[in-house]
Structure formats: C-alpha cells, structure tokens
C-alpha cells in the first residue's frame, strides 16, 4: 500500500524538499546524505514525473543544493543547542517527511515533529515515532500544541521551508507567543527578502495557492526587523548558503558558488536564529 499526498494543498509542498533531498544524494553526496528520503519517495502515492523532469534543470539542481544547505545549517544549530541542553526538546515545526530531528538525536533529547493532521497521518505510517519521539498533528497557528512540548530542560525549535506560507502577522504572533511560553529556548528557520519570496512563489509555491505574495513573510535585515517585534527577542542571522560552509566541494561548480553569493547577498537568503530571553 502507498500513502497519498493530496495535490494542490500546502501539504503537497513537502514533496519538493523531500525530492530535493533524494537528488542531493546523487548530486552532492559529500555535502548531504538523506537515505530516508530515497526510501520514502518509493512509498508515497504521488505522481513524481513532473518533479523528476524539472529536477534536471540547472535551476532546480541549485534549488536542491539550497535545500541541502538549509537542512545542514538547521541541524548545526540544533546540535549546537543540545551541547548545552542535552535533554532539551527538539521541535520540527512543519516537519513534512523530514527526519532532521532524528539525525540530531544525542540519545537523551526529546524529538517532536509537528504538521497538519493529514501529513502526520502519512508520517505515522512511514516514519512512526521512535523512542523519545512524538508526531503531533496540529495547525502551528493555533497554540494548542504548546502544552504538548516538554520544555523543562530547554527547547530548540526549527522550521525548514515553512514560514514562506505564513503571513508576516502570523509569524510575528507565533514568535511572541513562543517568547511567552518558552523563555530561554531558541527558534531557527530559513527566510529571504521580498524579491526572493516573490520568485519562490512563482516557481515553488504554486501548489499552496498563494496569491497575495506581498502579505507573506519576508525579511531583509532580520536582526533589526525581528527584534523590533518584541524586546525579549535576541536575533542573529547567517547566510543560508555560505554562512555555515564555504561550499568548496568539487561537486559544486563555480557558477553555483556565484549563485550562492547572490542568494545570500541580494536575496538575503538567511538562517534566522531567535533566542527568547528568560531562564535556561
Ligand atoms: C515546504 S514543506 C517543508 C517540509 C519539511 N520542513 C522539509 O523541509 O521537508 C512545508 C510544510 O509545512 C507544513 N505547514 C505549513 N503551514 C502549516 C501550519 N499552519 N501548521 C502545520 N504545518 C504547516 C506543510 O504541511 C508542509 O509539510
């Protein structure tokens, strides 16, 4: 039996990064490996023919490298937090079929994977929760899920490719509510400026049926713009493509390194890290 992902839904957007992670294993094996993605693609009932065809174009190959880098960057931040909080909650917001939480498992943290109920239903079949792990069906914009997270030993939250589907007001409200509920914890996520978000919307967000792109979350100078939301937020950011690595692997062409500089520089593609002021 295969597990179905419905077309033309926000949930369908999980297909793109999942496929990109599979492609990365072939294109950039020294930089990123996700054998789980390869297995999952075989087990999902979804017509991959268009994604497969597109994945060969140079822009999509670069897109796959972007996906690989953001997973590496976010995993770096999760592992870094776990060094000082080994028993913390590791919370994957809008997890899709991504297993970054597990790949950061230090043997004592608690892993939570959150997404819409239909995605979690598929996840429960394909990636059933293991020891110290829980898959939580929810709408991230309804804070009911907060009480399911045991943050007594700290918490690191990460969202990969998720906030592009949120209105700016929704990200702001979520961040402020998290600051109330999880003082001392950290939230990391990828973001980009308005120009980049418009480009992403044209190519990648079609299935999410986003029309008024202008209202959706985009940020240029994250430390300045996001700290202005609330005095409890300590905000830093690093380049998404080159902020954590120099990309000097033979599998990455000079042209792609140039595009990476354009992405981080002109498109403000970045990994934003928010530390919520308070204890822990
Ligand atoms: C582009 S996918 C990324 C999936 C995963 N993070 C990855 O990197 O493979 C966006 C995910 O966010 C989820 N999502 C978007 N808005 C959400 C919301 N309000 N509540 C819960 N999940 C949401 C979607 O269902 C989808 O799985």
mmCIF file with all atom_site columns, C-alpha atoms in Angstrom, residues 1-174:
data_model
loop_
_atom_site.group_PDB
_atom_site.id
_atom_site.type_symbol
_atom_site.label_atom_id
_atom_site.label_alt_id
_atom_site.label_comp_id
_atom_site.label_asym_id
_atom_site.label_entity_id
_atom_site.label_seq_id
_atom_site.pdbx_PDB_ins_code
_atom_site.Cartn_x
_atom_site.Cartn_y
_atom_site.Cartn_z
_atom_site.occupancy
_atom_site.B_iso_or_equiv
_atom_site.pdbx_formal_charge
_atom_site.auth_seq_id
_atom_site.auth_comp_id
_atom_site.auth_asym_id
_atom_site.auth_atom_id
_atom_site.pdbx_PDB_model_num
ATOM 1   C CA . UNK A 1 1   ? 0.000  0.000  0.000   1.00 0.00 ? 1   UNK A CA 1
ATOM 2   C CA . UNK A 1 2   ? 1.191  3.516  -0.798  1.00 0.00 ? 2   UNK A CA 1
ATOM 3   C CA . UNK A 1 3   ? 0.405  6.666  1.205   1.00 0.00 ? 3   UNK A CA 1
ATOM 4   C CA . UNK A 1 4   ? -1.271 9.518  -0.604  1.00 0.00 ? 4   UNK A CA 1
ATOM 5   C CA . UNK A 1 5   ? -0.304 13.200 -0.582  1.00 0.00 ? 5   UNK A CA 1
ATOM 6   C CA . UNK A 1 6   ? -3.164 15.326 -1.944  1.00 0.00 ? 6   UNK A CA 1
ATOM 7   C CA . UNK A 1 7   ? -2.457 17.679 -4.835  1.00 0.00 ? 7   UNK A CA 1
ATOM 8   C CA . UNK A 1 8   ? -2.976 21.450 -4.605  1.00 0.00 ? 8   UNK A CA 1
ATOM 9   C CA . UNK A 1 9   ? -2.572 21.774 -0.866  1.00 0.00 ? 9   UNK A CA 1
ATOM 10  C CA . UNK A 1 10  ? 0.036  23.398 1.376   1.00 0.00 ? 10  UNK A CA 1
ATOM 11  C CA . UNK A 1 11  ? 0.842  19.866 2.494   1.00 0.00 ? 11  UNK A CA 1
ATOM 12  C CA . UNK A 1 12  ? 1.887  18.999 -1.061  1.00 0.00 ? 12  UNK A CA 1
ATOM 13  C CA . UNK A 1 13  ? 4.781  21.443 -0.649  1.00 0.00 ? 13  UNK A CA 1
ATOM 14  C CA . UNK A 1 14  ? 6.606  18.823 1.405   1.00 0.00 ? 14  UNK A CA 1
ATOM 15  C CA . UNK A 1 15  ? 7.216  16.895 -1.845  1.00 0.00 ? 15  UNK A CA 1
ATOM 16  C CA . UNK A 1 16  ? 9.676  19.476 -3.213  1.00 0.00 ? 16  UNK A CA 1
ATOM 17  C CA . UNK A 1 17  ? 12.222 19.391 -0.375  1.00 0.00 ? 17  UNK A CA 1
ATOM 18  C CA . UNK A 1 18  ? 11.798 15.637 0.008   1.00 0.00 ? 18  UNK A CA 1
ATOM 19  C CA . UNK A 1 19  ? 12.611 15.076 -3.657  1.00 0.00 ? 19  UNK A CA 1
ATOM 20  C CA . UNK A 1 20  ? 15.443 17.591 -3.470  1.00 0.00 ? 20  UNK A CA 1
ATOM 21  C CA . UNK A 1 21  ? 16.982 15.638 -0.588  1.00 0.00 ? 21  UNK A CA 1
ATOM 22  C CA . UNK A 1 22  ? 16.888 12.487 -2.672  1.00 0.00 ? 22  UNK A CA 1
ATOM 23  C CA . UNK A 1 23  ? 18.530 14.292 -5.608  1.00 0.00 ? 23  UNK A CA 1
ATOM 24  C CA . UNK A 1 24  ? 21.243 15.670 -3.297  1.00 0.00 ? 24  UNK A CA 1
ATOM 25  C CA . UNK A 1 25  ? 22.415 12.185 -2.511  1.00 0.00 ? 25  UNK A CA 1
ATOM 26  C CA . UNK A 1 26  ? 23.187 11.786 -6.219  1.00 0.00 ? 26  UNK A CA 1
ATOM 27  C CA . UNK A 1 27  ? 24.472 15.297 -6.937  1.00 0.00 ? 27  UNK A CA 1
ATOM 28  C CA . UNK A 1 28  ? 26.285 16.349 -3.739  1.00 0.00 ? 28  UNK A CA 1
ATOM 29  C CA . UNK A 1 29  ? 26.999 13.155 -1.796  1.00 0.00 ? 29  UNK A CA 1
ATOM 30  C CA . UNK A 1 30  ? 29.858 14.730 0.181   1.00 0.00 ? 30  UNK A CA 1
ATOM 31  C CA . UNK A 1 31  ? 27.700 17.612 1.310   1.00 0.00 ? 31  UNK A CA 1
ATOM 32  C CA . UNK A 1 32  ? 24.420 15.984 2.256   1.00 0.00 ? 32  UNK A CA 1
ATOM 33  C CA . UNK A 1 33  ? 23.002 12.466 2.512   1.00 0.00 ? 33  UNK A CA 1
ATOM 34  C CA . UNK A 1 34  ? 19.431 11.525 3.351   1.00 0.00 ? 34  UNK A CA 1
ATOM 35  C CA . UNK A 1 35  ? 18.849 7.840  2.632   1.00 0.00 ? 35  UNK A CA 1
ATOM 36  C CA . UNK A 1 36  ? 15.440 8.104  4.338   1.00 0.00 ? 36  UNK A CA 1
ATOM 37  C CA . UNK A 1 37  ? 14.216 10.461 1.585   1.00 0.00 ? 37  UNK A CA 1
ATOM 38  C CA . UNK A 1 38  ? 15.152 7.911  -1.076  1.00 0.00 ? 38  UNK A CA 1
ATOM 39  C CA . UNK A 1 39  ? 13.112 5.220  0.686   1.00 0.00 ? 39  UNK A CA 1
ATOM 40  C CA . UNK A 1 40  ? 10.103 7.496  1.311   1.00 0.00 ? 40  UNK A CA 1
ATOM 41  C CA . UNK A 1 41  ? 9.790  8.570  -2.324  1.00 0.00 ? 41  UNK A CA 1
ATOM 42  C CA . UNK A 1 42  ? 9.149  4.930  -3.221  1.00 0.00 ? 42  UNK A CA 1
ATOM 43  C CA . UNK A 1 43  ? 6.489  4.586  -0.569  1.00 0.00 ? 43  UNK A CA 1
ATOM 44  C CA . UNK A 1 44  ? 4.362  7.641  -1.364  1.00 0.00 ? 44  UNK A CA 1
ATOM 45  C CA . UNK A 1 45  ? 1.425  7.653  -3.743  1.00 0.00 ? 45  UNK A CA 1
ATOM 46  C CA . UNK A 1 46  ? 2.257  10.804 -5.727  1.00 0.00 ? 46  UNK A CA 1
ATOM 47  C CA . UNK A 1 47  ? 2.983  11.424 -9.386  1.00 0.00 ? 47  UNK A CA 1
ATOM 48  C CA . UNK A 1 48  ? 6.641  12.463 -9.267  1.00 0.00 ? 48  UNK A CA 1
ATOM 49  C CA . UNK A 1 49  ? 7.033  12.679 -13.055 1.00 0.00 ? 49  UNK A CA 1
ATOM 50  C CA . UNK A 1 50  ? 6.906  16.489 -13.228 1.00 0.00 ? 50  UNK A CA 1
ATOM 51  C CA . UNK A 1 51  ? 9.162  16.993 -10.204 1.00 0.00 ? 51  UNK A CA 1
ATOM 52  C CA . UNK A 1 52  ? 11.533 14.407 -11.653 1.00 0.00 ? 52  UNK A CA 1
ATOM 53  C CA . UNK A 1 53  ? 11.620 16.147 -15.043 1.00 0.00 ? 53  UNK A CA 1
ATOM 54  C CA . UNK A 1 54  ? 12.152 19.605 -13.510 1.00 0.00 ? 54  UNK A CA 1
ATOM 55  C CA . UNK A 1 55  ? 14.844 18.379 -11.148 1.00 0.00 ? 55  UNK A CA 1
ATOM 56  C CA . UNK A 1 56  ? 17.296 18.045 -14.047 1.00 0.00 ? 56  UNK A CA 1
ATOM 57  C CA . UNK A 1 57  ? 17.273 21.746 -14.932 1.00 0.00 ? 57  UNK A CA 1
ATOM 58  C CA . UNK A 1 58  ? 20.242 23.783 -13.635 1.00 0.00 ? 58  UNK A CA 1
ATOM 59  C CA . UNK A 1 59  ? 17.996 25.998 -11.519 1.00 0.00 ? 59  UNK A CA 1
ATOM 60  C CA . UNK A 1 60  ? 16.403 23.033 -9.810  1.00 0.00 ? 60  UNK A CA 1
ATOM 61  C CA . UNK A 1 61  ? 19.805 21.451 -9.224  1.00 0.00 ? 61  UNK A CA 1
ATOM 62  C CA . UNK A 1 62  ? 20.754 24.655 -7.480  1.00 0.00 ? 62  UNK A CA 1
ATOM 63  C CA . UNK A 1 63  ? 17.412 24.533 -5.630  1.00 0.00 ? 63  UNK A CA 1
ATOM 64  C CA . UNK A 1 64  ? 18.323 21.061 -4.373  1.00 0.00 ? 64  UNK A CA 1
ATOM 65  C CA . UNK A 1 65  ? 21.643 22.395 -3.113  1.00 0.00 ? 65  UNK A CA 1
ATOM 66  C CA . UNK A 1 66  ? 19.718 25.116 -1.266  1.00 0.00 ? 66  UNK A CA 1
ATOM 67  C CA . UNK A 1 67  ? 17.537 22.506 0.401   1.00 0.00 ? 67  UNK A CA 1
ATOM 68  C CA . UNK A 1 68  ? 20.620 20.508 1.425   1.00 0.00 ? 68  UNK A CA 1
ATOM 69  C CA . UNK A 1 69  ? 22.327 23.570 2.875   1.00 0.00 ? 69  UNK A CA 1
ATOM 70  C CA . UNK A 1 70  ? 19.361 24.679 4.917   1.00 0.00 ? 70  UNK A CA 1
ATOM 71  C CA . UNK A 1 71  ? 18.993 21.192 6.416   1.00 0.00 ? 71  UNK A CA 1
ATOM 72  C CA . UNK A 1 72  ? 22.696 21.210 7.322   1.00 0.00 ? 72  UNK A CA 1
ATOM 73  C CA . UNK A 1 73  ? 22.502 24.740 8.757   1.00 0.00 ? 73  UNK A CA 1
ATOM 74  C CA . UNK A 1 74  ? 19.448 23.978 10.882  1.00 0.00 ? 74  UNK A CA 1
ATOM 75  C CA . UNK A 1 75  ? 20.932 20.663 12.063  1.00 0.00 ? 75  UNK A CA 1
ATOM 76  C CA . UNK A 1 76  ? 24.102 22.552 13.057  1.00 0.00 ? 76  UNK A CA 1
ATOM 77  C CA . UNK A 1 77  ? 22.034 24.917 15.210  1.00 0.00 ? 77  UNK A CA 1
ATOM 78  C CA . UNK A 1 78  ? 20.076 22.058 16.795  1.00 0.00 ? 78  UNK A CA 1
ATOM 79  C CA . UNK A 1 79  ? 23.271 20.164 17.681  1.00 0.00 ? 79  UNK A CA 1
ATOM 80  C CA . UNK A 1 80  ? 24.843 23.348 18.994  1.00 0.00 ? 80  UNK A CA 1
ATOM 81  C CA . UNK A 1 81  ? 21.890 23.930 21.351  1.00 0.00 ? 81  UNK A CA 1
ATOM 82  C CA . UNK A 1 82  ? 21.972 20.304 22.508  1.00 0.00 ? 82  UNK A CA 1
ATOM 83  C CA . UNK A 1 83  ? 25.610 20.710 23.612  1.00 0.00 ? 83  UNK A CA 1
ATOM 84  C CA . UNK A 1 84  ? 24.463 22.945 26.466  1.00 0.00 ? 84  UNK A CA 1
ATOM 85  C CA . UNK A 1 85  ? 20.956 21.393 26.859  1.00 0.00 ? 85  UNK A CA 1
ATOM 86  C CA . UNK A 1 86  ? 21.370 17.642 26.242  1.00 0.00 ? 86  UNK A CA 1
ATOM 87  C CA . UNK A 1 87  ? 17.875 16.754 27.468  1.00 0.00 ? 87  UNK A CA 1
ATOM 88  C CA . UNK A 1 88  ? 16.094 19.504 25.552  1.00 0.00 ? 88  UNK A CA 1
ATOM 89  C CA . UNK A 1 89  ? 13.043 19.235 23.304  1.00 0.00 ? 89  UNK A CA 1
ATOM 90  C CA . UNK A 1 90  ? 13.963 19.265 19.596  1.00 0.00 ? 90  UNK A CA 1
ATOM 91  C CA . UNK A 1 91  ? 10.890 20.506 17.762  1.00 0.00 ? 91  UNK A CA 1
ATOM 92  C CA . UNK A 1 92  ? 10.472 20.298 13.985  1.00 0.00 ? 92  UNK A CA 1
ATOM 93  C CA . UNK A 1 93  ? 7.758  22.821 13.006  1.00 0.00 ? 93  UNK A CA 1
ATOM 94  C CA . UNK A 1 94  ? 6.081  21.889 9.684   1.00 0.00 ? 94  UNK A CA 1
ATOM 95  C CA . UNK A 1 95  ? 8.140  18.695 9.558   1.00 0.00 ? 95  UNK A CA 1
ATOM 96  C CA . UNK A 1 96  ? 6.664  17.149 6.398   1.00 0.00 ? 96  UNK A CA 1
ATOM 97  C CA . UNK A 1 97  ? 8.647  13.937 5.925   1.00 0.00 ? 97  UNK A CA 1
ATOM 98  C CA . UNK A 1 98  ? 11.946 15.373 7.138   1.00 0.00 ? 98  UNK A CA 1
ATOM 99  C CA . UNK A 1 99  ? 13.971 13.408 9.684   1.00 0.00 ? 99  UNK A CA 1
ATOM 100 C CA . UNK A 1 100 ? 16.422 16.098 10.830  1.00 0.00 ? 100 UNK A CA 1
ATOM 101 C CA . UNK A 1 101 ? 15.262 15.661 14.446  1.00 0.00 ? 101 UNK A CA 1
ATOM 102 C CA . UNK A 1 102 ? 16.374 12.049 14.408  1.00 0.00 ? 102 UNK A CA 1
ATOM 103 C CA . UNK A 1 103 ? 19.648 12.806 12.702  1.00 0.00 ? 103 UNK A CA 1
ATOM 104 C CA . UNK A 1 104 ? 20.449 15.198 15.582  1.00 0.00 ? 104 UNK A CA 1
ATOM 105 C CA . UNK A 1 105 ? 19.428 12.686 18.269  1.00 0.00 ? 105 UNK A CA 1
ATOM 106 C CA . UNK A 1 106 ? 22.027 12.648 21.063  1.00 0.00 ? 106 UNK A CA 1
ATOM 107 C CA . UNK A 1 107 ? 20.387 9.757  22.916  1.00 0.00 ? 107 UNK A CA 1
ATOM 108 C CA . UNK A 1 108 ? 18.724 11.936 25.567  1.00 0.00 ? 108 UNK A CA 1
ATOM 109 C CA . UNK A 1 109 ? 16.769 14.736 23.859  1.00 0.00 ? 109 UNK A CA 1
ATOM 110 C CA . UNK A 1 110 ? 13.048 14.539 23.106  1.00 0.00 ? 110 UNK A CA 1
ATOM 111 C CA . UNK A 1 111 ? 12.013 14.866 19.465  1.00 0.00 ? 111 UNK A CA 1
ATOM 112 C CA . UNK A 1 112 ? 8.702  16.355 18.342  1.00 0.00 ? 112 UNK A CA 1
ATOM 113 C CA . UNK A 1 113 ? 7.512  16.527 14.725  1.00 0.00 ? 113 UNK A CA 1
ATOM 114 C CA . UNK A 1 114 ? 4.573  18.858 14.038  1.00 0.00 ? 114 UNK A CA 1
ATOM 115 C CA . UNK A 1 115 ? 2.473  19.262 10.914  1.00 0.00 ? 115 UNK A CA 1
ATOM 116 C CA . UNK A 1 116 ? -1.134 19.275 9.711   1.00 0.00 ? 116 UNK A CA 1
ATOM 117 C CA . UNK A 1 117 ? -3.112 16.122 10.655  1.00 0.00 ? 117 UNK A CA 1
ATOM 118 C CA . UNK A 1 118 ? -3.101 14.625 7.146   1.00 0.00 ? 118 UNK A CA 1
ATOM 119 C CA . UNK A 1 119 ? 0.691  14.945 6.897   1.00 0.00 ? 119 UNK A CA 1
ATOM 120 C CA . UNK A 1 120 ? 1.145  13.451 10.362  1.00 0.00 ? 120 UNK A CA 1
ATOM 121 C CA . UNK A 1 121 ? -1.134 10.557 9.354   1.00 0.00 ? 121 UNK A CA 1
ATOM 122 C CA . UNK A 1 122 ? 1.235  9.771  6.465   1.00 0.00 ? 122 UNK A CA 1
ATOM 123 C CA . UNK A 1 123 ? 4.262  10.335 8.687   1.00 0.00 ? 123 UNK A CA 1
ATOM 124 C CA . UNK A 1 124 ? 2.902  7.939  11.318  1.00 0.00 ? 124 UNK A CA 1
ATOM 125 C CA . UNK A 1 125 ? 2.831  5.215  8.667   1.00 0.00 ? 125 UNK A CA 1
ATOM 126 C CA . UNK A 1 126 ? 6.174  5.950  7.029   1.00 0.00 ? 126 UNK A CA 1
ATOM 127 C CA . UNK A 1 127 ? 8.225  7.367  9.903   1.00 0.00 ? 127 UNK A CA 1
ATOM 128 C CA . UNK A 1 128 ? 6.488  6.145  13.049  1.00 0.00 ? 128 UNK A CA 1
ATOM 129 C CA . UNK A 1 129 ? 7.677  7.900  16.192  1.00 0.00 ? 129 UNK A CA 1
ATOM 130 C CA . UNK A 1 130 ? 10.576 6.127  17.876  1.00 0.00 ? 130 UNK A CA 1
ATOM 131 C CA . UNK A 1 131 ? 11.805 6.231  21.433  1.00 0.00 ? 131 UNK A CA 1
ATOM 132 C CA . UNK A 1 132 ? 11.703 9.777  22.909  1.00 0.00 ? 132 UNK A CA 1
ATOM 133 C CA . UNK A 1 133 ? 9.871  10.952 19.769  1.00 0.00 ? 133 UNK A CA 1
ATOM 134 C CA . UNK A 1 134 ? 6.323  12.190 19.156  1.00 0.00 ? 134 UNK A CA 1
ATOM 135 C CA . UNK A 1 135 ? 4.481  13.158 15.964  1.00 0.00 ? 135 UNK A CA 1
ATOM 136 C CA . UNK A 1 136 ? 1.942  15.881 16.736  1.00 0.00 ? 136 UNK A CA 1
ATOM 137 C CA . UNK A 1 137 ? -0.929 16.773 14.370  1.00 0.00 ? 137 UNK A CA 1
ATOM 138 C CA . UNK A 1 138 ? -1.760 20.475 14.652  1.00 0.00 ? 138 UNK A CA 1
ATOM 139 C CA . UNK A 1 139 ? -2.100 23.827 12.983  1.00 0.00 ? 139 UNK A CA 1
ATOM 140 C CA . UNK A 1 140 ? 1.012  25.736 14.041  1.00 0.00 ? 140 UNK A CA 1
ATOM 141 C CA . UNK A 1 141 ? -1.050 28.919 14.184  1.00 0.00 ? 141 UNK A CA 1
ATOM 142 C CA . UNK A 1 142 ? -3.182 27.523 16.977  1.00 0.00 ? 142 UNK A CA 1
ATOM 143 C CA . UNK A 1 143 ? -1.045 27.450 20.132  1.00 0.00 ? 143 UNK A CA 1
ATOM 144 C CA . UNK A 1 144 ? -2.802 24.337 21.495  1.00 0.00 ? 144 UNK A CA 1
ATOM 145 C CA . UNK A 1 145 ? 0.361  22.414 20.556  1.00 0.00 ? 145 UNK A CA 1
ATOM 146 C CA . UNK A 1 146 ? 2.464  24.387 23.078  1.00 0.00 ? 146 UNK A CA 1
ATOM 147 C CA . UNK A 1 147 ? 1.250  22.297 26.003  1.00 0.00 ? 147 UNK A CA 1
ATOM 148 C CA . UNK A 1 148 ? 2.395  19.059 24.342  1.00 0.00 ? 148 UNK A CA 1
ATOM 149 C CA . UNK A 1 149 ? 6.049  20.149 24.373  1.00 0.00 ? 149 UNK A CA 1
ATOM 150 C CA . UNK A 1 150 ? 8.061  19.315 27.472  1.00 0.00 ? 150 UNK A CA 1
ATOM 151 C CA . UNK A 1 151 ? 10.482 22.246 27.548  1.00 0.00 ? 151 UNK A CA 1
ATOM 152 C CA . UNK A 1 152 ? 11.542 21.725 31.168  1.00 0.00 ? 152 UNK A CA 1
ATOM 153 C CA . UNK A 1 153 ? 15.118 21.030 30.009  1.00 0.00 ? 153 UNK A CA 1
ATOM 154 C CA . UNK A 1 154 ? 15.137 23.656 27.276  1.00 0.00 ? 154 UNK A CA 1
ATOM 155 C CA . UNK A 1 155 ? 13.835 23.572 23.714  1.00 0.00 ? 155 UNK A CA 1
ATOM 156 C CA . UNK A 1 156 ? 15.172 24.208 20.239  1.00 0.00 ? 156 UNK A CA 1
ATOM 157 C CA . UNK A 1 157 ? 12.543 24.761 17.567  1.00 0.00 ? 157 UNK A CA 1
ATOM 158 C CA . UNK A 1 158 ? 13.319 24.730 13.861  1.00 0.00 ? 158 UNK A CA 1
ATOM 159 C CA . UNK A 1 159 ? 11.211 25.354 10.760  1.00 0.00 ? 159 UNK A CA 1
ATOM 160 C CA . UNK A 1 160 ? 12.582 24.435 7.352   1.00 0.00 ? 160 UNK A CA 1
ATOM 161 C CA . UNK A 1 161 ? 10.834 25.971 4.352   1.00 0.00 ? 161 UNK A CA 1
ATOM 162 C CA . UNK A 1 162 ? 7.709  26.706 6.390   1.00 0.00 ? 162 UNK A CA 1
ATOM 163 C CA . UNK A 1 163 ? 7.322  30.403 7.173   1.00 0.00 ? 163 UNK A CA 1
ATOM 164 C CA . UNK A 1 164 ? 7.066  31.310 3.466   1.00 0.00 ? 164 UNK A CA 1
ATOM 165 C CA . UNK A 1 165 ? 3.468  30.009 3.797   1.00 0.00 ? 165 UNK A CA 1
ATOM 166 C CA . UNK A 1 166 ? 2.694  32.284 6.747   1.00 0.00 ? 166 UNK A CA 1
ATOM 167 C CA . UNK A 1 167 ? 1.519  35.864 6.709   1.00 0.00 ? 167 UNK A CA 1
ATOM 168 C CA . UNK A 1 168 ? 4.004  38.211 8.386   1.00 0.00 ? 168 UNK A CA 1
ATOM 169 C CA . UNK A 1 169 ? 1.412  38.811 11.119  1.00 0.00 ? 169 UNK A CA 1
ATOM 170 C CA . UNK A 1 170 ? 1.203  35.070 11.770  1.00 0.00 ? 170 UNK A CA 1
ATOM 171 C CA . UNK A 1 171 ? 4.970  34.681 12.171  1.00 0.00 ? 171 UNK A CA 1
ATOM 172 C CA . UNK A 1 172 ? 5.037  37.689 14.487  1.00 0.00 ? 172 UNK A CA 1
ATOM 173 C CA . UNK A 1 173 ? 2.167  36.375 16.635  1.00 0.00 ? 173 UNK A CA 1
ATOM 174 C CA . UNK A 1 174 ? 3.706  32.899 16.821  1.00 0.00 ? 174 UNK A CA 1
#
